[in-house]
mmCIF file of C-alpha atoms in Angstrom:
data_model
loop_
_atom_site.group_PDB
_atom_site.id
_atom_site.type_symbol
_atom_site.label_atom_id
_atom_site.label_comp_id
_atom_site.label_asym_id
_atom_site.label_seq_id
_atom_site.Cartn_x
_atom_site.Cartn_y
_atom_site.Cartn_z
ATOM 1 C CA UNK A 1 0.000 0.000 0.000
ATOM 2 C CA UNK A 2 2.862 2.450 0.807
ATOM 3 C CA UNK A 3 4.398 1.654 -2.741
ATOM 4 C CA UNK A 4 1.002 2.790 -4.346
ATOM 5 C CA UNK A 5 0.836 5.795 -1.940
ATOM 6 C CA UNK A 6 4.538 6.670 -3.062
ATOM 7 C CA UNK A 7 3.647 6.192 -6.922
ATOM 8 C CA UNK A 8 0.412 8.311 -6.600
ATOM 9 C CA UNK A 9 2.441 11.158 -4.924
ATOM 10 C CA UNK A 10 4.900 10.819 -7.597
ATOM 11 C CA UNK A 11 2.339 11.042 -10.673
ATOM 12 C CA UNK A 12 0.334 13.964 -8.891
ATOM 13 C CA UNK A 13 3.555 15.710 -8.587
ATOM 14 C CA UNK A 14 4.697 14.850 -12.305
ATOM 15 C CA UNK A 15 0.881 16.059 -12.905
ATOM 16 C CA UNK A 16 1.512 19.342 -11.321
ATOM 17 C CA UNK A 17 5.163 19.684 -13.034
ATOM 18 C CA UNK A 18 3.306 19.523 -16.510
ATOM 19 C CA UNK A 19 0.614 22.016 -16.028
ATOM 20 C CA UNK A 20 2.762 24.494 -14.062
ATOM 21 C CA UNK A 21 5.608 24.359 -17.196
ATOM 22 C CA UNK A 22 2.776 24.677 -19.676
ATOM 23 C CA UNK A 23 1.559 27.692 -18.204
ATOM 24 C CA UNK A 24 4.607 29.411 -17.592
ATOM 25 C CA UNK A 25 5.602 28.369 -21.394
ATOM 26 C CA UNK A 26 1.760 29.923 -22.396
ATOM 27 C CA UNK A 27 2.676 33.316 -20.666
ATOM 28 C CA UNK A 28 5.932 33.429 -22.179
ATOM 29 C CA UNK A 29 4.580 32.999 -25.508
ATOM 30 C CA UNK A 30 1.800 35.126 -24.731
ATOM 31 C CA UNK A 31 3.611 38.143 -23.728
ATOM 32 C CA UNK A 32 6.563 37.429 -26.586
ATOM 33 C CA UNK A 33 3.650 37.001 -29.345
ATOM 34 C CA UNK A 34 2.065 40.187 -28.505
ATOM 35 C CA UNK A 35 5.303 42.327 -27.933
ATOM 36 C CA UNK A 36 6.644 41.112 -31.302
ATOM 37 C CA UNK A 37 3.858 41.865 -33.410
ATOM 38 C CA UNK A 38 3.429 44.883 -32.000
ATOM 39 C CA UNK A 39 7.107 46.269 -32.466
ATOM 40 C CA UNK A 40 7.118 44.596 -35.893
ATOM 41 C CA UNK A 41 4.166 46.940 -36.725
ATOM 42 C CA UNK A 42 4.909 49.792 -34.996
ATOM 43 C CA UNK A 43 8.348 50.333 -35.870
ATOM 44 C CA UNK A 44 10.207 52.435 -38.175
ATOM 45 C CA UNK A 45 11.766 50.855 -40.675
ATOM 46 C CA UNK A 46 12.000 51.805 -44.722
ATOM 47 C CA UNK A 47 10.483 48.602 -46.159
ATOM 48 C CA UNK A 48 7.049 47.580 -43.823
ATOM 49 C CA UNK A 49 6.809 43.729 -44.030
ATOM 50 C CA UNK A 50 3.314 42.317 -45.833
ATOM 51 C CA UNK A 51 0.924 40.710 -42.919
ATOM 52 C CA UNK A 52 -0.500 38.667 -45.691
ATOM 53 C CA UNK A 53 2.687 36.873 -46.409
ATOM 54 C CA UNK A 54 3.825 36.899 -42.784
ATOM 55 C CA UNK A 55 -0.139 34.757 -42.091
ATOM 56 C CA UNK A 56 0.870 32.348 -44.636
ATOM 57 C CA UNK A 57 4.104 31.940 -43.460
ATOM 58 C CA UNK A 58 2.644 30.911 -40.063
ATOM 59 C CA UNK A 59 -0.070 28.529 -41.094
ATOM 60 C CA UNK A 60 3.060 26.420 -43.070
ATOM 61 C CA UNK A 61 5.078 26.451 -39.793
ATOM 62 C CA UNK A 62 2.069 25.215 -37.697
ATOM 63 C CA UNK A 63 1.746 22.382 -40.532
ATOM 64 C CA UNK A 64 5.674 21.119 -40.633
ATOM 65 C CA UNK A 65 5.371 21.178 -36.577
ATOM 66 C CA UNK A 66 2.158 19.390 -36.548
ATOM 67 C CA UNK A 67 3.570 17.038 -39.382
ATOM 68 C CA UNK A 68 6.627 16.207 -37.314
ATOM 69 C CA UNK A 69 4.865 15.775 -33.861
ATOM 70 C CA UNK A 70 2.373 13.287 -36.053
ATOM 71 C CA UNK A 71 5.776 11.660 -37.467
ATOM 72 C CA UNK A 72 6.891 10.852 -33.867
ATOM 73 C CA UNK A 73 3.761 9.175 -33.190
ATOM 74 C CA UNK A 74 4.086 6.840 -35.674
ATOM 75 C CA UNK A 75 6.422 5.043 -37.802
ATOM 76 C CA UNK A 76 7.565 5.976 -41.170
ATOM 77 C CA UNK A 77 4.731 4.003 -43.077
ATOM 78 C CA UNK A 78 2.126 4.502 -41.302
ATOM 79 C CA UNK A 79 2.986 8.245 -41.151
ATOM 80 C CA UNK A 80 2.285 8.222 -44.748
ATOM 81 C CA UNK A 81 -0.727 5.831 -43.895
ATOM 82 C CA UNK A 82 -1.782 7.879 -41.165
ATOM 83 C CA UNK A 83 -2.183 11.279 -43.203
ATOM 84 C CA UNK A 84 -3.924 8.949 -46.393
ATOM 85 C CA UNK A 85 -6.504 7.282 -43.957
ATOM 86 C CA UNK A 86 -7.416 10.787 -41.845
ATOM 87 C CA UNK A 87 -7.369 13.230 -44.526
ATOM 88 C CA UNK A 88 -7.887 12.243 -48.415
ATOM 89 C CA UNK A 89 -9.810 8.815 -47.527
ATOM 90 C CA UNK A 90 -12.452 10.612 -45.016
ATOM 91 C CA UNK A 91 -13.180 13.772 -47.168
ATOM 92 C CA UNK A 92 -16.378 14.248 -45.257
ATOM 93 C CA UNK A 93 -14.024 14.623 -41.773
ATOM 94 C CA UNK A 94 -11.744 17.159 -43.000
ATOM 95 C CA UNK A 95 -14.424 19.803 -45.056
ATOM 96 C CA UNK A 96 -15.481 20.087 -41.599
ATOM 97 C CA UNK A 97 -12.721 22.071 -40.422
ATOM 98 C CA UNK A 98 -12.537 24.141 -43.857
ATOM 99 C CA UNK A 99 -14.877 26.904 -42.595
ATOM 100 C CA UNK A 100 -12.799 27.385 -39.224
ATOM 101 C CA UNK A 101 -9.676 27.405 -40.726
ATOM 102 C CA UNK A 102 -10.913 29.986 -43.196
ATOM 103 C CA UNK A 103 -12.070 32.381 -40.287
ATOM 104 C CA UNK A 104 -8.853 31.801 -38.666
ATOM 105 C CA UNK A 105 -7.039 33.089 -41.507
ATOM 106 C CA UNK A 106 -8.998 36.190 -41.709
ATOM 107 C CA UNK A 107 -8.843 36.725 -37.856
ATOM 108 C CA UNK A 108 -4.879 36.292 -37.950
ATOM 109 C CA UNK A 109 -5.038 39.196 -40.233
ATOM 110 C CA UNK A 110 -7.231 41.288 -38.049
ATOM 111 C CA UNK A 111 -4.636 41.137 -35.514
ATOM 112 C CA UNK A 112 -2.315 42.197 -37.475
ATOM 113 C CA UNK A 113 -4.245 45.318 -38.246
ATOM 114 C CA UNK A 114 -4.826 45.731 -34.399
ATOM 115 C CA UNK A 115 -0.912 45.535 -33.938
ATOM 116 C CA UNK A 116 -0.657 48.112 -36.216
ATOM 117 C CA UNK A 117 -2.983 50.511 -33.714
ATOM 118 C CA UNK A 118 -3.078 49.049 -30.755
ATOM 119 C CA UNK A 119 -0.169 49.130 -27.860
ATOM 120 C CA UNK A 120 0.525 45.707 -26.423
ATOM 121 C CA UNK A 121 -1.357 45.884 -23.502
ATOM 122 C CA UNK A 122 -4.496 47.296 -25.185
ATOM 123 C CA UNK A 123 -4.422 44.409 -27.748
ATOM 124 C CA UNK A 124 -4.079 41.752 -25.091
ATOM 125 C CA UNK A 125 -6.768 43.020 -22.558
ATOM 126 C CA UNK A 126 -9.295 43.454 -25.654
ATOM 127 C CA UNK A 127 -8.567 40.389 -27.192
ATOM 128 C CA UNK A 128 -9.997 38.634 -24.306
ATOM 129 C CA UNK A 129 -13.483 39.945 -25.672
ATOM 130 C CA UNK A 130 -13.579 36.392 -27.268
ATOM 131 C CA UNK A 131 -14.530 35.235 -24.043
ATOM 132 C CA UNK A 132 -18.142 37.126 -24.653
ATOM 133 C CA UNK A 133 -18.453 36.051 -28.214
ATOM 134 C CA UNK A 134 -17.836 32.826 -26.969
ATOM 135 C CA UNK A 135 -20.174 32.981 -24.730
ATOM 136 C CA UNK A 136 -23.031 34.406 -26.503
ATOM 137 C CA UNK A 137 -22.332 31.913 -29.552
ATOM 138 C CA UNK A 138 -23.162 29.368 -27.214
ATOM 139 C CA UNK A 139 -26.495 30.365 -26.715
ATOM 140 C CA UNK A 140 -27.267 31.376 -30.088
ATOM 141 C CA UNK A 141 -25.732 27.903 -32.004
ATOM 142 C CA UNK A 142 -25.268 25.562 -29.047
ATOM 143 C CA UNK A 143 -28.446 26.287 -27.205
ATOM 144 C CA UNK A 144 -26.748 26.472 -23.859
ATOM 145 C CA UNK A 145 -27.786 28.680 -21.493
ATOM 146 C CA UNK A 146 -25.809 30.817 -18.513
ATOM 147 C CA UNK A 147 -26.288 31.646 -15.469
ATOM 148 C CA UNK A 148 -26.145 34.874 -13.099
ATOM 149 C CA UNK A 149 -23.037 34.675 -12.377
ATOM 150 C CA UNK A 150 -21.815 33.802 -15.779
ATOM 151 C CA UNK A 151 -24.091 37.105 -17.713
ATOM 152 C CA UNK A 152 -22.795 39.421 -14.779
ATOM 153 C CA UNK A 153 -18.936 38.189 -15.458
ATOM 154 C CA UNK A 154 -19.842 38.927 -19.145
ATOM 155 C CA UNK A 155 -21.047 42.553 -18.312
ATOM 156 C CA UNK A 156 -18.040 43.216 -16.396
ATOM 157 C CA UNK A 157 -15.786 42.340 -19.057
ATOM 158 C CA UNK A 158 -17.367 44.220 -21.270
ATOM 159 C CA UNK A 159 -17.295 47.112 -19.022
ATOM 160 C CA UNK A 160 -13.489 46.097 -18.437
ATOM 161 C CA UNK A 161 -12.862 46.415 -22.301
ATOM 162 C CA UNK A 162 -14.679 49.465 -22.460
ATOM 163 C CA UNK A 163 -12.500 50.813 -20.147
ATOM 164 C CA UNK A 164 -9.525 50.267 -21.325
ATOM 165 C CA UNK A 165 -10.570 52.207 -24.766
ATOM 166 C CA UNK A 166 -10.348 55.341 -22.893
ATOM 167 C CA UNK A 167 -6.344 55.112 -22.539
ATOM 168 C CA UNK A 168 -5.453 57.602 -24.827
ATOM 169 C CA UNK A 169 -1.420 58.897 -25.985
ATOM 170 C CA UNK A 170 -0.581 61.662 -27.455
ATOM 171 C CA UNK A 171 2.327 59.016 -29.440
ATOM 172 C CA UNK A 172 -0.744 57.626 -31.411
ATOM 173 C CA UNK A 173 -1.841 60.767 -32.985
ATOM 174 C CA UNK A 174 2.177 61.558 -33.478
ATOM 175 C CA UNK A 175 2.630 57.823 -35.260
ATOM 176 C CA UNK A 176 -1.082 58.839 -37.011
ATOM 177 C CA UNK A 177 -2.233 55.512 -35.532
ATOM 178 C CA UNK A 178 -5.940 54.560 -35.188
ATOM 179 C CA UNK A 179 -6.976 52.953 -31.937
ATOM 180 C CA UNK A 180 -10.693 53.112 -32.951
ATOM 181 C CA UNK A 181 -9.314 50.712 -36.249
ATOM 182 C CA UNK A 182 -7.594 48.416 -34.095
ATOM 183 C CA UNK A 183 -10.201 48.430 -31.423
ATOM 184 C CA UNK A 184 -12.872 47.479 -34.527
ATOM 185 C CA UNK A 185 -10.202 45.005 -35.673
ATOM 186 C CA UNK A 186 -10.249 43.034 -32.093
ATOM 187 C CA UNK A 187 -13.802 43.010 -32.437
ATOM 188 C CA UNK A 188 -14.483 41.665 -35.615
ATOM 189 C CA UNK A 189 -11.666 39.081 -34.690
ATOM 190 C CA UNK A 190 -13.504 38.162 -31.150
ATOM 191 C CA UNK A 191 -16.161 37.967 -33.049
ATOM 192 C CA UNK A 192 -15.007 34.932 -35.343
ATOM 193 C CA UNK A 193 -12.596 33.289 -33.216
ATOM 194 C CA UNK A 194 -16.119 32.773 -30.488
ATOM 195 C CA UNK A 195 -18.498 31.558 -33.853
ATOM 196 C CA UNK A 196 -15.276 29.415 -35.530
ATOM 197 C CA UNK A 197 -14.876 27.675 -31.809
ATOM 198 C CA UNK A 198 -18.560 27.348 -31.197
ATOM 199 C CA UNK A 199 -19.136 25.799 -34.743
ATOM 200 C CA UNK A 200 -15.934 23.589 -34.624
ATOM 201 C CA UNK A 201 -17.420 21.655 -31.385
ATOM 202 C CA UNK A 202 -20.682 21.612 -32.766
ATOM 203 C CA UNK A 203 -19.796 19.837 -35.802
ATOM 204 C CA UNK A 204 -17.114 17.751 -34.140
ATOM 205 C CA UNK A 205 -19.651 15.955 -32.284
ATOM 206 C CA UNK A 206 -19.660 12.633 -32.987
ATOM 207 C CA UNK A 207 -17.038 12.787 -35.736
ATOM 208 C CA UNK A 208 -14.357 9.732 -35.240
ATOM 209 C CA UNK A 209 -11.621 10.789 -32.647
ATOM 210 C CA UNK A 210 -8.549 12.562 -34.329
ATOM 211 C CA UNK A 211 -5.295 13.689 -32.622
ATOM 212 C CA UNK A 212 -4.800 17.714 -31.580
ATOM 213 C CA UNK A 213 -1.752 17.127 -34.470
ATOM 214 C CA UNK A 214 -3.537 15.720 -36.749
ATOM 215 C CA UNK A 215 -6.853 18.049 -36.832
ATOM 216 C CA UNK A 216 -4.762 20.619 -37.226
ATOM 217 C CA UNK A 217 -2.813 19.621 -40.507
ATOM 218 C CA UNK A 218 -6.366 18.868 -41.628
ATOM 219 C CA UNK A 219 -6.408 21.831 -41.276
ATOM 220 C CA UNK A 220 -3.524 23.673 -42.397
ATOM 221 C CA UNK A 221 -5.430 21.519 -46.259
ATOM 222 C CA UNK A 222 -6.916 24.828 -46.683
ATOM 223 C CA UNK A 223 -5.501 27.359 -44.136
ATOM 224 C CA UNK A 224 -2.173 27.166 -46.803
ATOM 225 C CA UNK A 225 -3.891 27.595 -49.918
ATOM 226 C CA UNK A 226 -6.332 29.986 -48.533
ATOM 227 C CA UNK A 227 -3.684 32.410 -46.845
ATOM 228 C CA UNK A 228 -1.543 32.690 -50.236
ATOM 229 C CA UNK A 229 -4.690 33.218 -52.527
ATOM 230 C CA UNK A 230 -5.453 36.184 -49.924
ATOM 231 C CA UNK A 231 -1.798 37.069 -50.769
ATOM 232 C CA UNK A 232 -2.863 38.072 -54.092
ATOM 233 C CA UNK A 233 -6.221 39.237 -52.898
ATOM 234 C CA UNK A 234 -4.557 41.843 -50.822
ATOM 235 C CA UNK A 235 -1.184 42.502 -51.796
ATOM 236 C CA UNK A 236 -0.351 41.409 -55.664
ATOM 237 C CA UNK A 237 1.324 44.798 -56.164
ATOM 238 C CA UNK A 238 3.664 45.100 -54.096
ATOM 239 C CA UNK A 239 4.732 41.001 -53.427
ATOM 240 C CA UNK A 240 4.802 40.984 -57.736
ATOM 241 C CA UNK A 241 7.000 44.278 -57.388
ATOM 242 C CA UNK A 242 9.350 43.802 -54.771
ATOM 243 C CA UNK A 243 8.634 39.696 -53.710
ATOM 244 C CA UNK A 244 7.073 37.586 -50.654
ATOM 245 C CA UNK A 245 9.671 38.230 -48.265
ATOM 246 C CA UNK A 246 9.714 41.947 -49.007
ATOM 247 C CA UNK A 247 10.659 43.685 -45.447
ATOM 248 C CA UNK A 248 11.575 40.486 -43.736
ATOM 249 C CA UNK A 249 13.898 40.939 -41.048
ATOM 250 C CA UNK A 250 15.090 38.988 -37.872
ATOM 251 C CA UNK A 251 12.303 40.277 -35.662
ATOM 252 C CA UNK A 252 9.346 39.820 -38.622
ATOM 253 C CA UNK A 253 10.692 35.977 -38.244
ATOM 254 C CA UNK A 254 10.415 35.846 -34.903
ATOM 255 C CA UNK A 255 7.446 37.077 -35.042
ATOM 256 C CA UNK A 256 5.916 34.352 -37.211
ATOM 257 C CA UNK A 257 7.974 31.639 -35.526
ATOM 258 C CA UNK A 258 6.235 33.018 -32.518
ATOM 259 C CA UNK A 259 2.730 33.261 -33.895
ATOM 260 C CA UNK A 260 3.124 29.886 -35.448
ATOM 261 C CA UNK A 261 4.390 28.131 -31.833
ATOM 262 C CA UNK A 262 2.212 30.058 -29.775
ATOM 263 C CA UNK A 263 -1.113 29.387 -31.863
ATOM 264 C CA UNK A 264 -0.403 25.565 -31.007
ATOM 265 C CA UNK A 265 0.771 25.985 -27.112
ATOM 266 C CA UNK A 266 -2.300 27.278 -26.645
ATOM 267 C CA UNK A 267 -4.167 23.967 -27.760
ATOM 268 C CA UNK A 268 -1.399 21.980 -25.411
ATOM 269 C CA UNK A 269 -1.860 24.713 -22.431
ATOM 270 C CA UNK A 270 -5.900 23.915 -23.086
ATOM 271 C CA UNK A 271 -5.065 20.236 -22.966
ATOM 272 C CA UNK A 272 -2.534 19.913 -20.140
ATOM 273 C CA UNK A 273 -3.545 22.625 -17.537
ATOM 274 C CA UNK A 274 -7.190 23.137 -15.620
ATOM 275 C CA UNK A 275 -8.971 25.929 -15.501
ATOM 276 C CA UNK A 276 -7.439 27.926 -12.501
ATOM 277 C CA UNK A 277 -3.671 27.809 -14.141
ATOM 278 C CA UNK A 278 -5.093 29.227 -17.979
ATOM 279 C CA UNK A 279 -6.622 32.212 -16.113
ATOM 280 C CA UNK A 280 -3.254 32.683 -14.237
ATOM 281 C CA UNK A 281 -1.782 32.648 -17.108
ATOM 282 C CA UNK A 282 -4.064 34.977 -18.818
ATOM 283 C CA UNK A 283 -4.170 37.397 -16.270
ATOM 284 C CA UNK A 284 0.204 37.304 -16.150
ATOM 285 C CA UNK A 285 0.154 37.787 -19.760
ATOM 286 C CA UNK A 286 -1.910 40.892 -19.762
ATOM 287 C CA UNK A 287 0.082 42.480 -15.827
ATOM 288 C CA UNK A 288 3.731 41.343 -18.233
ATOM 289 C CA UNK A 289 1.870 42.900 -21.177
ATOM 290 C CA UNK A 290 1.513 46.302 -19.515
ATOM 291 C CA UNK A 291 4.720 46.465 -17.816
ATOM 292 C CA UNK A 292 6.306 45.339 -21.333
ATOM 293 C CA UNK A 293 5.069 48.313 -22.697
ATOM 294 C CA UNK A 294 5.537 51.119 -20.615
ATOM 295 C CA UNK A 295 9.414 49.982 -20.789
ATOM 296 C CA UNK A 296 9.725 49.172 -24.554
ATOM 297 C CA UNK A 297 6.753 51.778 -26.144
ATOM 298 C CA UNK A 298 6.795 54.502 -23.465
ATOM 299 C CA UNK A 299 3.216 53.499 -22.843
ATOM 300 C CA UNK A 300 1.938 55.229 -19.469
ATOM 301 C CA UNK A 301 -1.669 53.534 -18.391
ATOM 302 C CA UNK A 302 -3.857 55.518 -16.708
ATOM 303 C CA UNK A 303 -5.807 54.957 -13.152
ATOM 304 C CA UNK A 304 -9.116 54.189 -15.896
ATOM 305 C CA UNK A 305 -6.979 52.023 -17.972
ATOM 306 C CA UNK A 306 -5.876 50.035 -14.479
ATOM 307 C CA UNK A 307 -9.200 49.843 -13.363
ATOM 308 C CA UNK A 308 -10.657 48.092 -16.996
ATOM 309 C CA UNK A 309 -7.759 45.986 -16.611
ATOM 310 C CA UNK A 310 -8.134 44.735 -13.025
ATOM 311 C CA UNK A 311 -12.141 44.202 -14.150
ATOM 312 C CA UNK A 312 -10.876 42.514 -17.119
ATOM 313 C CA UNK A 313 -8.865 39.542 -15.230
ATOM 314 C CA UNK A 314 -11.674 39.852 -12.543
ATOM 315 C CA UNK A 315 -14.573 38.345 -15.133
ATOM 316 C CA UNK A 316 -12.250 35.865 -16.356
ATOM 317 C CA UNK A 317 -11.963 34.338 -13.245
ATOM 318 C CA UNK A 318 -15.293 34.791 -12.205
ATOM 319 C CA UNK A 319 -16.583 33.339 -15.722
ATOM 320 C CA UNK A 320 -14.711 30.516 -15.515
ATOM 321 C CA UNK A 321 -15.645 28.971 -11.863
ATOM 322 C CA UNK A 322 -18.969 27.970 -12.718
ATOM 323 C CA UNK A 323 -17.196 26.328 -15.664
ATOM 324 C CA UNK A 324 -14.246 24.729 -13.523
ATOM 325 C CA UNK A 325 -17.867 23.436 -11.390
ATOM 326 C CA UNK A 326 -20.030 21.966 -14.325
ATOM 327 C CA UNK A 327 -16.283 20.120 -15.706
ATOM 328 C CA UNK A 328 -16.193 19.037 -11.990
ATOM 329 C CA UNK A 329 -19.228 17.360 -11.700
ATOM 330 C CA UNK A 330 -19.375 15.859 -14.779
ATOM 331 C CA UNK A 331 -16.133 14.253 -13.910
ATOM 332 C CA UNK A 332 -18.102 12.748 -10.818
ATOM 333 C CA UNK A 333 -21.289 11.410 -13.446
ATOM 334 C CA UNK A 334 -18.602 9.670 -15.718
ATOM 335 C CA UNK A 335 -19.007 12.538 -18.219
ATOM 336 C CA UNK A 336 -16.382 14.621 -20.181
ATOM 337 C CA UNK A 337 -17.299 17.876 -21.818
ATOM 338 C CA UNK A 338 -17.151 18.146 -24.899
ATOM 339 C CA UNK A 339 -15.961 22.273 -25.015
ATOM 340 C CA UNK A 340 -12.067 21.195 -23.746
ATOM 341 C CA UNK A 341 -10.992 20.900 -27.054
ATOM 342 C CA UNK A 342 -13.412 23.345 -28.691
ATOM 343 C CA UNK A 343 -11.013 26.668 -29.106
ATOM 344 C CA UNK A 344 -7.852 24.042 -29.035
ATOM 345 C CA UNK A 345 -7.218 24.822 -32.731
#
């Protein structure tokens, strides 16, 4: 018995280990994701990198890392076997995920746009928004309903947010930099990152069980093709003029190294940690976030800014408990829910 004592300690504390590295790995990338793309936008430099091309770029280094994490899983033939069985032989499976992985593409290049008017800390706190699109995509598609608690935490984020839109600098109307644009930008992002997450569970249910990897080079089948068409869409005259790597640099590849890894820690920081250690993480991201700025952009938050920030992390918690509650009990009935891997991709 003391041996089975000592080897339960051992796997709770191994247990523990994971989630706690995953989180601190989540607000690393987090903070570095958000930082980058901002100083990659807000910089001045004589040749302005295309976001287009710098989207594209990500969605192929999300595929070659899911591709390789897939390749460890199996051997070398049924690698091959593995990709043939799950993506061209069950055609059905992977059109599912084409209208997601559409609205992702056009969401990475709303946040791009934000970057572009947005300081760091402003784009993090109102990107969390997606927790009330979430939300109220869950009643409208899902037909879920919330509770008190769960519609007040909702107000006071969106109170939060609202808050935060007051911080005004007088570097933005210097740089001629729109934060009504970016704010819009965040919005219409929230807005289809909460529908895309709703409408991947909801027509996930009851599809054959695929692997994180896996659904997400099913992906990556039309995020790739999609993303370079928009290329062209977008930007023809200036990638035919001067190329697709036209104002690359060291920090716009780090940048889309960073968007590409972080996009897919956030699916593993889903996976790995509970509820309590995502919203730690969340919350650290946006407090780094802040600091990070007022060091590397001059940005000076004001006592109205503070507050919308402090209400922001406030709802998230508060949100999530009756969650971390209804996943508890349904632990206790036998039952899994089926929203844990809903915004993993």
């Amino acid at each position: 018995m003391a041996h089975t004592t000592e080897q339960y300690t051992y796997a709770a504390n191994q247990t523990a280990a994971f989630r706690i590295s995953f989180t601190l790995i989540f607000i690393n990338l987090g903070v570095v994701t958000i930082s980058f793309s901002r100083y990659s936008r807000a910089r001045e430099v004589d040749a302005m990198f295309v976001s287009t091309v710098a989207v594209w770029l990500t969605e192929v280094i999300k595929c070659v890392i899911c591709l390789f994490l897939v390749a460890q899983e199996e051997t070398p033939r049924r690698f091959i076997h593995a990709l043939k069985t799950q993506i061209i032989e069950q055609p059905y499976d992977t059109m599912k995920v084409c209208i997601p992985a559409m609205i992702y593409i056009v969401q990475n290049n709303l946040f791009y746009v934000a970057a572009s008017h947005l300081d760091a800390a402003t784009f993090m706190i109102t990107s969390q928004l997606k927790i009330f699109t979430a939300a109220i995509f869950t009643v409208i598609i899902l037909r879920r309903s919330l509770n008190r608690t769960q519609w007040f935490a909702l107000a006071v984020l969106f109170a939060g947010v609202s808050l935060v839109q007051l911080q005004g600098t007088k570097s933005k109307e210097i740089t001629g930099e729109s934060p009504f644009i970016g704010f819009v930008a965040v919005v219409v992002a929230c807005c289809l990152s909460g529908f895309a997450g709703i409408y991947f569970e909801k027509i996930l249910k009851g599809s054959a069980p695929v692997s994180l990897w896996m659904r997400n080079v099913q992906m990556a089948v039309f995020a790739i093709p999609s993303s370079f068409i928009a290329i062209y869409m977008q930007d023809a005259k200036t990638v035919n003029e001067y190329g697709l790597l036209y104002g690359f640099d060291s920090i716009v590849w780090l940048t889309v190294l960073w968007y590409g890894i972080g996009g897919l820690s956030v699916a593993v920081c889903i996976k790995y940690a509970d509820n309590i250690a995502k919203n730690f993480a969340t919350s650290v991201a946006i407090v780094l976030s802040t600091i990070g700025s007022m060091f590397l952009f001059d940005f000076i938050p004001s006592l109205t800014f503070l507050l919308g920030a402090a209400l922001v992390i406030f709802s998230i918690f508060l949100y999530s408990s009756h969650q971390a509650m209804v996943a508890a009990l349904g632990r206790l009935r036998g039952e899994i829910p089926s929203t844990k891997e809903a915004f993993c991709l």
